[in-house]
Amino acid sequence: MRRKVIAGNWKMNMLPNETIEFIEKFSPLVKDTENEVILCVPYTDLFYALLNVQGTNIKIGAQNMHYEEKGAYTGEVSAKMLKSIGVEYVIIGHSERRQYFNETDETVNKKIKTAFENELKPIVCVGETLEEKEANKTEKIITEQVELALEGLSNEQVEKTIIAYEPIWAIGTGKTATAEDANNSIKAIRNKIAEIYGENVAEKVIIQYGGSVKSSNAKELFEMSDIDGGLVGGASLKVEEFEKIVNFNK
Ligand code: 13P
């Protein structure tokens, strides 16, 4: 059985004092969950978050990193820097980075490899635009993105990769994919992984859904056969809301 992994993506929100306050209120509410709980916070909150989740079941992730080990890349943060302070996860290839910051399938692939070399666990985002969805290209787009993202990885690395299927038209719009559509898209991703890396590997890969997940739809989504939890944006900024999402099966 795959575990459910529920990650909050705070995007460019929350200051250190808000981070500390959030974790103080949130951690007792999720301490008994069997689900894995991750908070992906801005770089400037990482250290405060890491200090404040000590002794809890909450894991901390970053939202991006550079693929080079080090060097003259002003303003960038390396995998080793993240690892050195205790970060465990890193979101790679979020659609907002693909859209606004020139992230490509190629840089996503390089970043995943660098993340693994530094023992960080990548949460890799894929998803189609509204235009692509309306042209019935969802499956083709997302399976291609997954194939290119994972190119050159070992079976062992693929097993450890978390994939987040996030339809772009569902992000921050209040529109959610139906549980059935989301499950079918995620099945298509799993089938593609099975085709390349084998059934055994595909059965182990955690594939989340993301896009307007809230407490009112989390249960329906996360109970589908192939949806292994969620990557949650807006709703992860509110303690009461995110707590309900994490505790969807309690
Ligand atoms: P929302 O939950 O705000 O739609 O954002 C989803 C997302 O982009 C998570 O990475």
Coordinates of C-alpha atoms and ligand atoms in Angstrom, one line a residue:
M1 CA 0.0 0.0 0.0
R2 CA 1.3 3.4 -0.9
R3 CA 1.2 6.0 1.9
K4 CA -0.7 9.3 1.4
V5 CA 1.6 12.3 1.2
I6 CA 0.1 15.7 1.8
A7 CA 2.3 18.7 1.1
G8 CA 1.6 22.4 1.5
N9 CA 3.1 24.8 -1.1
W10 CA 3.2 28.2 0.5
K11 CA 4.5 29.8 -2.7
M12 CA 5.6 33.5 -2.0
N13 CA 3.7 33.8 1.3
M14 CA 4.4 33.9 5.0
L15 CA 7.1 35.6 7.0
P16 CA 9.2 33.9 9.7
N17 CA 7.0 35.0 12.6
E18 CA 3.9 33.7 10.7
T19 CA 5.7 30.5 10.0
I20 CA 6.6 29.9 13.7
E21 CA 3.0 30.7 14.7
F22 CA 1.6 28.4 12.0
I23 CA 3.7 25.5 13.1
E24 CA 2.9 26.0 16.8
K25 CA -0.8 25.8 16.1
F26 CA -0.7 23.2 13.4
S27 CA 1.7 20.6 14.7
P28 CA -0.5 19.3 17.6
L29 CA -3.4 19.0 15.3
V30 CA -1.7 16.6 12.9
K31 CA 0.5 14.7 15.3
D32 CA -1.6 11.5 15.1
T33 CA -2.0 11.3 11.3
E34 CA -0.7 8.3 9.5
N35 CA -0.2 10.5 6.4
E36 CA 3.1 12.1 5.6
V37 CA 2.9 15.9 6.2
I38 CA 5.3 18.3 4.4
L39 CA 5.4 22.1 4.4
C40 CA 7.2 23.6 1.4
V41 CA 8.1 27.1 2.5
P42 CA 9.9 30.1 1.1
Y43 CA 13.7 30.1 1.4
T44 CA 13.6 32.8 4.1
D45 CA 11.3 30.7 6.3
L46 CA 13.2 27.4 5.9
F47 CA 15.5 27.7 8.9
Y48 CA 12.7 28.9 11.2
A49 CA 10.4 26.1 10.0
L50 CA 13.1 23.4 10.5
L51 CA 13.8 24.6 14.0
N52 CA 10.1 24.6 14.9
V53 CA 9.2 21.2 13.5
Q54 CA 11.8 19.4 15.6
G55 CA 10.2 16.6 17.5
T56 CA 7.1 16.7 15.3
N57 CA 6.0 14.5 12.3
I58 CA 6.2 17.5 9.9
K59 CA 8.8 17.5 7.2
I60 CA 10.1 20.6 5.4
G61 CA 10.6 21.2 1.7
A62 CA 11.9 24.1 -0.5
Q63 CA 10.1 25.2 -3.6
N64 CA 12.9 25.3 -6.1
M65 CA 16.7 24.9 -6.4
H66 CA 19.4 25.3 -9.0
Y67 CA 20.8 22.3 -10.9
E68 CA 24.4 23.3 -10.7
E69 CA 26.4 22.3 -7.6
K70 CA 27.7 25.8 -7.0
G71 CA 29.2 28.8 -8.8
A72 CA 28.4 32.2 -10.3
Y73 CA 24.6 32.1 -10.3
T74 CA 23.6 35.2 -8.4
G75 CA 20.4 34.8 -6.4
E76 CA 20.2 31.0 -6.8
V77 CA 20.2 28.3 -4.1
S78 CA 21.9 24.9 -4.5
A79 CA 20.7 21.5 -3.4
K80 CA 23.7 21.2 -1.0
M81 CA 22.7 24.5 0.7
L82 CA 19.2 23.1 1.3
K83 CA 20.5 19.8 2.5
S84 CA 23.0 21.5 4.8
I85 CA 20.3 23.0 6.9
G86 CA 18.1 19.8 7.0
V87 CA 15.6 20.3 4.2
E88 CA 14.3 16.9 3.0
Y89 CA 12.1 17.7 0.0
V90 CA 12.2 20.1 -2.9
I91 CA 9.4 21.0 -5.4
I92 CA 10.8 20.9 -8.9
G93 CA 9.1 22.2 -12.1
H94 CA 6.1 23.8 -10.6
S95 CA 3.9 25.3 -13.4
E96 CA 4.5 28.8 -12.1
R97 CA 8.2 28.3 -12.5
R98 CA 7.7 26.8 -16.0
Q99 CA 5.4 29.8 -16.9
Y100 CA 7.3 32.7 -15.4
F101 CA 10.9 31.6 -14.9
N102 CA 11.9 29.6 -18.0
E103 CA 11.8 26.2 -16.3
T104 CA 11.8 23.6 -19.0
D105 CA 11.6 19.8 -19.1
E106 CA 15.4 19.8 -19.5
T107 CA 16.1 21.9 -16.4
V108 CA 13.5 19.9 -14.5
N109 CA 15.4 16.7 -15.4
K110 CA 18.8 18.2 -14.4
K111 CA 17.4 19.5 -11.1
I112 CA 15.9 16.1 -10.2
K113 CA 19.3 14.5 -10.8
T114 CA 21.1 17.1 -8.7
A115 CA 18.5 16.7 -5.9
F116 CA 19.1 13.0 -5.7
E117 CA 22.9 13.4 -5.8
N118 CA 22.4 15.6 -2.6
E119 CA 19.9 13.2 -1.0
L120 CA 16.9 15.6 -1.4
K121 CA 13.5 14.1 -2.4
P122 CA 12.0 15.8 -5.4
I123 CA 8.3 16.6 -5.7
V124 CA 8.0 17.0 -9.5
C125 CA 5.1 18.9 -10.9
V126 CA 3.4 18.2 -14.3
G127 CA 0.1 19.4 -15.7
E128 CA -1.7 20.6 -18.8
T129 CA -3.1 24.1 -19.7
L130 CA -6.8 24.7 -20.3
E131 CA -6.1 24.9 -24.0
E132 CA -4.4 21.5 -24.0
K133 CA -7.2 20.0 -21.9
E134 CA -9.8 21.4 -24.4
A135 CA -7.8 19.9 -27.3
N136 CA -7.9 16.5 -25.5
K137 CA -4.2 16.5 -25.1
T138 CA -4.0 16.1 -21.3
E139 CA -2.7 12.5 -21.3
K140 CA -0.1 13.2 -24.0
I141 CA 1.2 16.3 -22.4
I142 CA 1.5 15.0 -18.8
T143 CA 3.0 11.6 -19.8
E144 CA 5.6 13.4 -22.0
Q145 CA 6.5 15.7 -19.1
V146 CA 6.9 12.8 -16.8
E147 CA 9.0 10.8 -19.3
L148 CA 11.4 13.8 -19.9
A149 CA 11.6 14.6 -16.2
L150 CA 12.6 11.1 -15.2
E151 CA 15.0 10.5 -18.1
G152 CA 18.2 8.8 -17.1
L153 CA 17.1 8.1 -13.5
S154 CA 17.6 4.7 -12.0
N155 CA 14.6 2.6 -11.0
E156 CA 15.5 3.2 -7.3
Q157 CA 15.4 7.0 -7.9
V158 CA 12.1 6.9 -9.8
E159 CA 10.6 4.9 -6.9
K160 CA 11.6 7.7 -4.6
T161 CA 10.3 10.6 -6.8
I162 CA 7.0 12.2 -5.8
I163 CA 5.0 13.4 -8.8
A164 CA 2.4 16.1 -8.4
Y165 CA -0.2 16.2 -11.2
E166 CA -1.4 19.8 -11.2
P167 CA -3.7 20.8 -14.1
I168 CA -2.7 24.5 -14.6
W169 CA -6.3 25.5 -15.1
A170 CA -7.1 24.3 -11.6
I171 CA -4.4 26.1 -9.8
G172 CA -5.6 29.0 -7.7
T173 CA -8.8 29.2 -9.7
G174 CA -11.2 27.4 -7.4
K175 CA -11.8 24.9 -10.2
T176 CA -10.9 21.3 -9.3
A177 CA -10.5 18.4 -11.6
T178 CA -13.3 15.8 -10.9
A179 CA -11.9 13.0 -8.7
E180 CA -12.5 10.7 -11.6
D181 CA -10.6 12.8 -14.2
A182 CA -7.7 13.4 -11.7
N183 CA -7.5 9.7 -11.0
N184 CA -7.5 8.9 -14.7
S185 CA -4.7 11.4 -15.5
I186 CA -2.7 9.9 -12.6
K187 CA -3.3 6.4 -13.9
A188 CA -2.0 7.5 -17.2
I189 CA 1.2 8.8 -15.6
R190 CA 1.5 5.5 -13.6
N191 CA 1.1 3.5 -16.8
K192 CA 3.8 5.5 -18.5
I193 CA 6.2 4.8 -15.6
A194 CA 5.3 1.1 -15.8
E195 CA 6.0 1.1 -19.5
I196 CA 9.5 2.5 -19.0
Y197 CA 10.6 1.3 -15.5
G198 CA 8.3 -1.7 -14.9
E199 CA 5.1 -2.4 -13.0
N200 CA 7.0 -2.8 -9.7
V201 CA 8.5 0.6 -9.8
A202 CA 5.2 2.3 -11.0
E203 CA 3.2 0.8 -8.1
K204 CA 5.6 2.4 -5.6
V205 CA 5.6 5.9 -7.0
I206 CA 3.6 8.5 -5.0
I207 CA 1.5 10.6 -7.4
Q208 CA -0.3 13.5 -5.8
Y209 CA -3.1 15.7 -7.2
G210 CA -2.8 19.5 -6.9
G211 CA -5.1 22.4 -7.9
S212 CA -7.7 24.0 -5.6
V213 CA -7.6 21.2 -3.1
K214 CA -9.6 22.2 0.0
S215 CA -11.1 20.5 3.1
S216 CA -14.4 20.1 1.2
N217 CA -12.9 18.1 -1.7
A218 CA -9.8 16.4 -0.2
K219 CA -11.5 13.2 1.0
E220 CA -13.1 12.5 -2.3
L221 CA -9.9 13.1 -4.2
F222 CA -7.5 11.3 -1.9
E223 CA -9.6 8.2 -1.6
M224 CA -9.4 7.5 -5.3
S225 CA -7.4 4.4 -6.2
D226 CA -4.3 6.2 -7.7
I227 CA -4.3 9.5 -6.0
D228 CA -1.7 9.4 -3.2
G229 CA -2.4 12.7 -1.5
G230 CA -2.1 16.3 -2.6
L231 CA 0.0 19.3 -3.2
V232 CA -2.0 22.1 -1.7
G233 CA -1.5 25.9 -2.4
G234 CA -3.9 28.4 -0.9
A235 CA -5.6 26.1 1.5
S236 CA -2.2 25.2 3.1
L237 CA -1.9 28.8 4.4
K238 CA -4.7 28.4 6.9
V239 CA -4.1 26.2 9.9
E240 CA -7.8 25.1 10.3
E241 CA -8.2 24.3 6.6
F242 CA -4.9 22.5 6.1
E243 CA -5.3 20.5 9.3
K244 CA -8.6 19.2 7.9
I245 CA -7.0 18.3 4.6
V246 CA -4.2 16.4 6.3
N247 CA -6.7 14.6 8.6
F248 CA -9.1 13.8 5.7
N249 CA -9.2 10.1 6.7
K250 CA -9.7 10.6 10.5
Ligands
13P1 P1 -3.9 26.0 -5.1 O1 -4.2 24.9 -4.2 O2 -3.9 27.4 -4.5 O3 -4.8 25.9 -6.3 O4 -2.4 25.8 -5.7 C1 -2.1 24.5 -6.1 C2 -0.6 24.5 -6.3 O5 -0.1 25.1 -7.2 C3 0.2 23.7 -5.4 O6 1.5 23.6 -5.8

